[in-house]
mmCIF file of C-alpha atoms in Angstrom:
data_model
loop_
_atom_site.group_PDB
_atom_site.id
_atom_site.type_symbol
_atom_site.label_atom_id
_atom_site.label_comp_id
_atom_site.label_asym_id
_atom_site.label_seq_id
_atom_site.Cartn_x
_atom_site.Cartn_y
_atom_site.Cartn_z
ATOM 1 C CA UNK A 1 -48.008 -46.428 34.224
ATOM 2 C CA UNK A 2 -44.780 -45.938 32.902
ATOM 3 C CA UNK A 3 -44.349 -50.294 32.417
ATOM 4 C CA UNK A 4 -47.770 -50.298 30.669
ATOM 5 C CA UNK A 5 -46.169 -47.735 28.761
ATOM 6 C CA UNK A 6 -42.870 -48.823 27.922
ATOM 7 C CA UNK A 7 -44.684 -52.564 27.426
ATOM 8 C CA UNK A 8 -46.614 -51.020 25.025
ATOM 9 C CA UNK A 9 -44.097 -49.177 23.036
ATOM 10 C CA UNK A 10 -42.336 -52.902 23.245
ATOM 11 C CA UNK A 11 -44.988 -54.622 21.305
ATOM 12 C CA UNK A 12 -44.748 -52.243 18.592
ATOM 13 C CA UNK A 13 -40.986 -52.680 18.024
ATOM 14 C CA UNK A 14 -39.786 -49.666 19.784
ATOM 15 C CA UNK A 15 -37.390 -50.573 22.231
ATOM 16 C CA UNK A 16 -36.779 -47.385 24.997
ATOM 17 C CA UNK A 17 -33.271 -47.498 26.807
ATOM 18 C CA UNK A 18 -33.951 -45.292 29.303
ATOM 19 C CA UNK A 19 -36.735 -43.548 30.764
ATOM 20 C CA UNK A 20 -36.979 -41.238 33.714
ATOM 21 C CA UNK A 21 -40.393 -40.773 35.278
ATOM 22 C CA UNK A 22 -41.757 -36.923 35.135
ATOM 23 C CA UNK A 23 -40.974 -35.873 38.981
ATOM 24 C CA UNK A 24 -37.068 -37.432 38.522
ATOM 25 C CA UNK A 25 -36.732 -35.443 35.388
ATOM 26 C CA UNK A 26 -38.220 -32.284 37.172
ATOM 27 C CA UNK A 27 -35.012 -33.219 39.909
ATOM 28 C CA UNK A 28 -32.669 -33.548 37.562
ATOM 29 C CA UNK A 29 -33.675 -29.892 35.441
ATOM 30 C CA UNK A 30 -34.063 -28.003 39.039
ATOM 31 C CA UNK A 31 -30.697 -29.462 39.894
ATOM 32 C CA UNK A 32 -28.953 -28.294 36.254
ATOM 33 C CA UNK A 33 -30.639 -25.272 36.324
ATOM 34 C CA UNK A 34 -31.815 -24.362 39.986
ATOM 35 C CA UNK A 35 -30.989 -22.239 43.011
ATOM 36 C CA UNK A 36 -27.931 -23.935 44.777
ATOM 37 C CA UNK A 37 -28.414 -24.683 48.492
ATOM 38 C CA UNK A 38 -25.147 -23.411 50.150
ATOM 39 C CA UNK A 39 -23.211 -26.937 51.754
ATOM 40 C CA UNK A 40 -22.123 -23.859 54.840
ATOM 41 C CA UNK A 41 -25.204 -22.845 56.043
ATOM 42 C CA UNK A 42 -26.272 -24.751 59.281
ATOM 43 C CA UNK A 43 -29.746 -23.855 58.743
ATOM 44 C CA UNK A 44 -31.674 -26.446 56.501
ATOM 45 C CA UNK A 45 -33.490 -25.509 53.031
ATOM 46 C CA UNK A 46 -36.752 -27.003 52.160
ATOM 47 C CA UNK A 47 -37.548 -26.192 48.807
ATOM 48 C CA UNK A 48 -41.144 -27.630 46.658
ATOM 49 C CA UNK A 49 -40.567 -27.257 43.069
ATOM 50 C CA UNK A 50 -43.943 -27.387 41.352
ATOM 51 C CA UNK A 51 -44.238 -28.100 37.663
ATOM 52 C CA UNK A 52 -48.056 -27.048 36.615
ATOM 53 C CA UNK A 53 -48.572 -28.953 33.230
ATOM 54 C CA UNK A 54 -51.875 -28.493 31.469
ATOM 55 C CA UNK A 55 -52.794 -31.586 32.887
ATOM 56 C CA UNK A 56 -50.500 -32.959 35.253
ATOM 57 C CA UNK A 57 -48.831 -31.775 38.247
ATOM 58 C CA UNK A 58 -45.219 -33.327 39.289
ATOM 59 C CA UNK A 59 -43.856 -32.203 42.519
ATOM 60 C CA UNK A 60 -40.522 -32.303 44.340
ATOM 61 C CA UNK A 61 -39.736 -31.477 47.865
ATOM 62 C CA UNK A 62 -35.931 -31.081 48.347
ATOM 63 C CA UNK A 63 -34.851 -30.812 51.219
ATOM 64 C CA UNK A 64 -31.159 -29.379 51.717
ATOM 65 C CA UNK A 65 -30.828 -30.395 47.742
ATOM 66 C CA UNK A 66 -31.645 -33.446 48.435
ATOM 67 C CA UNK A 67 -34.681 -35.275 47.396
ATOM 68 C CA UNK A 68 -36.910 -36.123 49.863
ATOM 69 C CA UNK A 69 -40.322 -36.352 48.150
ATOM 70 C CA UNK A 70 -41.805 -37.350 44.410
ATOM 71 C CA UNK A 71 -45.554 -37.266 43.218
ATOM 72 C CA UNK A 72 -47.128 -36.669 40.241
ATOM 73 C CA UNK A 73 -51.322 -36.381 40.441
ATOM 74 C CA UNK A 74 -53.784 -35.313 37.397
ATOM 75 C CA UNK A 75 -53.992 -31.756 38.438
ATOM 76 C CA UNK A 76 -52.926 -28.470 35.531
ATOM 77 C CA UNK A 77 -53.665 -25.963 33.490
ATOM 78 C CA UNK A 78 -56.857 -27.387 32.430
ATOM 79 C CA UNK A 79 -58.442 -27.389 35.526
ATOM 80 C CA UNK A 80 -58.724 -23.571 35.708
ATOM 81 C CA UNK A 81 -59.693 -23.449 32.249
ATOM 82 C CA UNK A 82 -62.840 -25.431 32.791
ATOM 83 C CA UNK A 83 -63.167 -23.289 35.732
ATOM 84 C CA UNK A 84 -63.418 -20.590 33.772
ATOM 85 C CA UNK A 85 -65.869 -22.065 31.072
ATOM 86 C CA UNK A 86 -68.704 -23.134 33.477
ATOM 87 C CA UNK A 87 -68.196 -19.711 35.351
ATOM 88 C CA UNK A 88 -68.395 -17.742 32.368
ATOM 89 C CA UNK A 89 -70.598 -19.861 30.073
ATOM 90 C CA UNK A 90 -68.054 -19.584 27.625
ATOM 91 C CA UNK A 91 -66.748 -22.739 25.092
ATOM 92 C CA UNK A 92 -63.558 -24.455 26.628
ATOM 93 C CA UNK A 93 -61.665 -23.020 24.159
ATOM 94 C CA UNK A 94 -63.026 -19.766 24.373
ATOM 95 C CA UNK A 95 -62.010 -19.605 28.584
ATOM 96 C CA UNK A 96 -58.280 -20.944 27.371
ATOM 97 C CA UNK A 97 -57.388 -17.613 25.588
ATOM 98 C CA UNK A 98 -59.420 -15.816 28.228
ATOM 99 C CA UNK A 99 -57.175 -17.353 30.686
ATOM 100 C CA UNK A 100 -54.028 -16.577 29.250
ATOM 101 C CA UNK A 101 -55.288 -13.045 28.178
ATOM 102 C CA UNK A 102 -57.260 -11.466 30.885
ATOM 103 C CA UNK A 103 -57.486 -14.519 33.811
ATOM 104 C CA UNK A 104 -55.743 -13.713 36.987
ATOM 105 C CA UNK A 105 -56.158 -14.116 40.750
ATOM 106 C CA UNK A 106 -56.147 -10.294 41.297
ATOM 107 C CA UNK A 107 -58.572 -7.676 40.396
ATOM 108 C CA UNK A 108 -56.259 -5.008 40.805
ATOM 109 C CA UNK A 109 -53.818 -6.016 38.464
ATOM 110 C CA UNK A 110 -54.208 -4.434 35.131
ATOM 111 C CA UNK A 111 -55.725 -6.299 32.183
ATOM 112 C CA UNK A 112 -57.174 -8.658 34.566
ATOM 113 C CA UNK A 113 -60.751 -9.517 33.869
ATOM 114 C CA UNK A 114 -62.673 -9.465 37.323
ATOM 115 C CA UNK A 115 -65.114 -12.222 36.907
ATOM 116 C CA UNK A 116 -62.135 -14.631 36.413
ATOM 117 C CA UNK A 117 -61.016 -13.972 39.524
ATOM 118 C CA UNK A 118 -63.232 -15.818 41.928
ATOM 119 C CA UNK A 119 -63.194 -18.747 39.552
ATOM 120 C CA UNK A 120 -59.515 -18.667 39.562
ATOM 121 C CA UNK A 121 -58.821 -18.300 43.231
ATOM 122 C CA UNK A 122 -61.079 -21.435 43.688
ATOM 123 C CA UNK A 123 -58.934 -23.807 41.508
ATOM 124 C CA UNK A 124 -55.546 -22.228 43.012
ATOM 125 C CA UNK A 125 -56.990 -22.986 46.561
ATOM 126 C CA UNK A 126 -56.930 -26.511 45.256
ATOM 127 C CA UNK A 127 -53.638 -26.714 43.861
ATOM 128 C CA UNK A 128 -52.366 -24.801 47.421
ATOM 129 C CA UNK A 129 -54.145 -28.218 48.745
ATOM 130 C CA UNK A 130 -51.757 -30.586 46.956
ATOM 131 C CA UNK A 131 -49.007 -28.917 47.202
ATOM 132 C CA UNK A 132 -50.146 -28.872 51.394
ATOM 133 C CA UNK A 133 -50.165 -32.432 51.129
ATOM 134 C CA UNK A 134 -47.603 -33.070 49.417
ATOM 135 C CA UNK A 135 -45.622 -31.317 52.112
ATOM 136 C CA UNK A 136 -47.160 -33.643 54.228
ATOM 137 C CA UNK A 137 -46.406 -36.806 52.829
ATOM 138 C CA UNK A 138 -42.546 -35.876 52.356
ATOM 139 C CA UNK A 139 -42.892 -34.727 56.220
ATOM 140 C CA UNK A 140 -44.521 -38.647 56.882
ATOM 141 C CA UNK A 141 -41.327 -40.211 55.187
ATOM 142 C CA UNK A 142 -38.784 -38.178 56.736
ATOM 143 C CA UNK A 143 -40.397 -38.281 60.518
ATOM 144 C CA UNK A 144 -39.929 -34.865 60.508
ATOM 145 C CA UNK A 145 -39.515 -31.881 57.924
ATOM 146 C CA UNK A 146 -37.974 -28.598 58.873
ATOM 147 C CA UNK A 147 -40.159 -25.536 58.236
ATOM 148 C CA UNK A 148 -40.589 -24.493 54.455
ATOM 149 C CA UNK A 149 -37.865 -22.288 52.779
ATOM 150 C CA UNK A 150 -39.059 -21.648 49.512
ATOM 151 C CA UNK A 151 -41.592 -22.579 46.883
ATOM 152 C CA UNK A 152 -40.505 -22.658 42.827
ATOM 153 C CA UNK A 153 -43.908 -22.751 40.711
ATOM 154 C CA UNK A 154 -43.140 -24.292 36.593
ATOM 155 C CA UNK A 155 -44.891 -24.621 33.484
ATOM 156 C CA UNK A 156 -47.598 -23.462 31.678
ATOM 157 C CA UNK A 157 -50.411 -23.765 34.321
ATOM 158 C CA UNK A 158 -48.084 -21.714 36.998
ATOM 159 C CA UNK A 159 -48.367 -18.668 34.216
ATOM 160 C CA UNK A 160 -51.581 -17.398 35.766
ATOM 161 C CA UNK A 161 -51.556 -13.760 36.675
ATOM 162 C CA UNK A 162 -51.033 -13.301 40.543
ATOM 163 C CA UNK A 163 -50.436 -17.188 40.803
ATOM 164 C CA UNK A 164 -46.949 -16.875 42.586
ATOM 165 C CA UNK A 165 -48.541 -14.307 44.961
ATOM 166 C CA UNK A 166 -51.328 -16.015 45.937
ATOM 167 C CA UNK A 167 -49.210 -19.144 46.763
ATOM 168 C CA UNK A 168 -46.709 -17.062 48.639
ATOM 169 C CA UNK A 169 -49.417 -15.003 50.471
ATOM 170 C CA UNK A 170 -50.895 -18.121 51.445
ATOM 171 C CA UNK A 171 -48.048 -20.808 51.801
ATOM 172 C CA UNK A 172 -46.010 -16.844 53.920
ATOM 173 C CA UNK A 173 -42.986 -18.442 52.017
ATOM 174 C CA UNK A 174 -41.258 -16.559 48.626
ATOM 175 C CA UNK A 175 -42.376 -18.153 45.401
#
């Protein structure tokens, strides 16, 4: 994508020196402005940094600050606003401000609307899917991955009420 891209941009006279694709530029932000992992410790650190765009989803898995794993997948923001929508029989844009107003993954936190809930939960449960498999596929290229230390969840999309919670309940790691 990013050739087609930078091809593109080519034909119309705009030459690009340098461009970093979306999960490398999510490394190199975590790594300016992340947790350090401390060089002492004999135990290893497994971290997933998760940046949930409206519609993309770039994912890191670092493992002892290193990087051992890069994906990006058409996955965001949007998808739990269209969520929303068909639940509610509401306009698209009508479920967006619902979202960031009253949406949340827990009915007993305040403000949040209960019938977003369910709708919610089911598009979280997918994004806990990817960021399983991505998990998996970082596991595949290493031969083995220790157990996971910690998850950090980014962007827009990761802004849903009781998001971090739900991924921590369910991934029994801090987010």
């Amino acid at each position: 994508e990013l050739g087609n891209l930078l091809d593109s941009l080519e034909s119309e006279g705009i030459t690009v020196a340098k461009a970093v694709p979306q999960p490398l530029a999510l490394l190199l932000a975590y790594d300016m402005l992340g947790r350090r992992v401390d060089p002492s410790s004999e135990d290893d650190d497994v971290t997933l940094v998760a940046d949930v765009g409206s519609t993309g989803l770039d994912v890191i898995v670092l493992l002892n600050g290193r990087l051992a794993f890069a994906r990006s997948t058409t996955f965001g923001g949007t998808q739990f606003t269209e969520a929303l929508a068909g639940a509610l029989n509401v306009s698209v844009h009508d479920a967006e401000k619902l979202k960031i107003k009253r949406g949340g993954l827990d009915r007993s936190e305040a403000g949040v609307l209960g019938d977003s809930v369910a709708p919610l939960r089911k598009v979280a449960a997918q994004l806990l899917t990817m960021l399983e498999a991505s998990l998996r596929m970082a596991g595949g290229q290493k031969k083995k991955l220790p157990p996971l230390t910690g998850i950090v969840l980014l962007g827009g999309g990761a802004r849903i009420r009781g998001l971090p919670s739900f991924v921590s309940q369910r991934m029994k790691v801090p987010v």
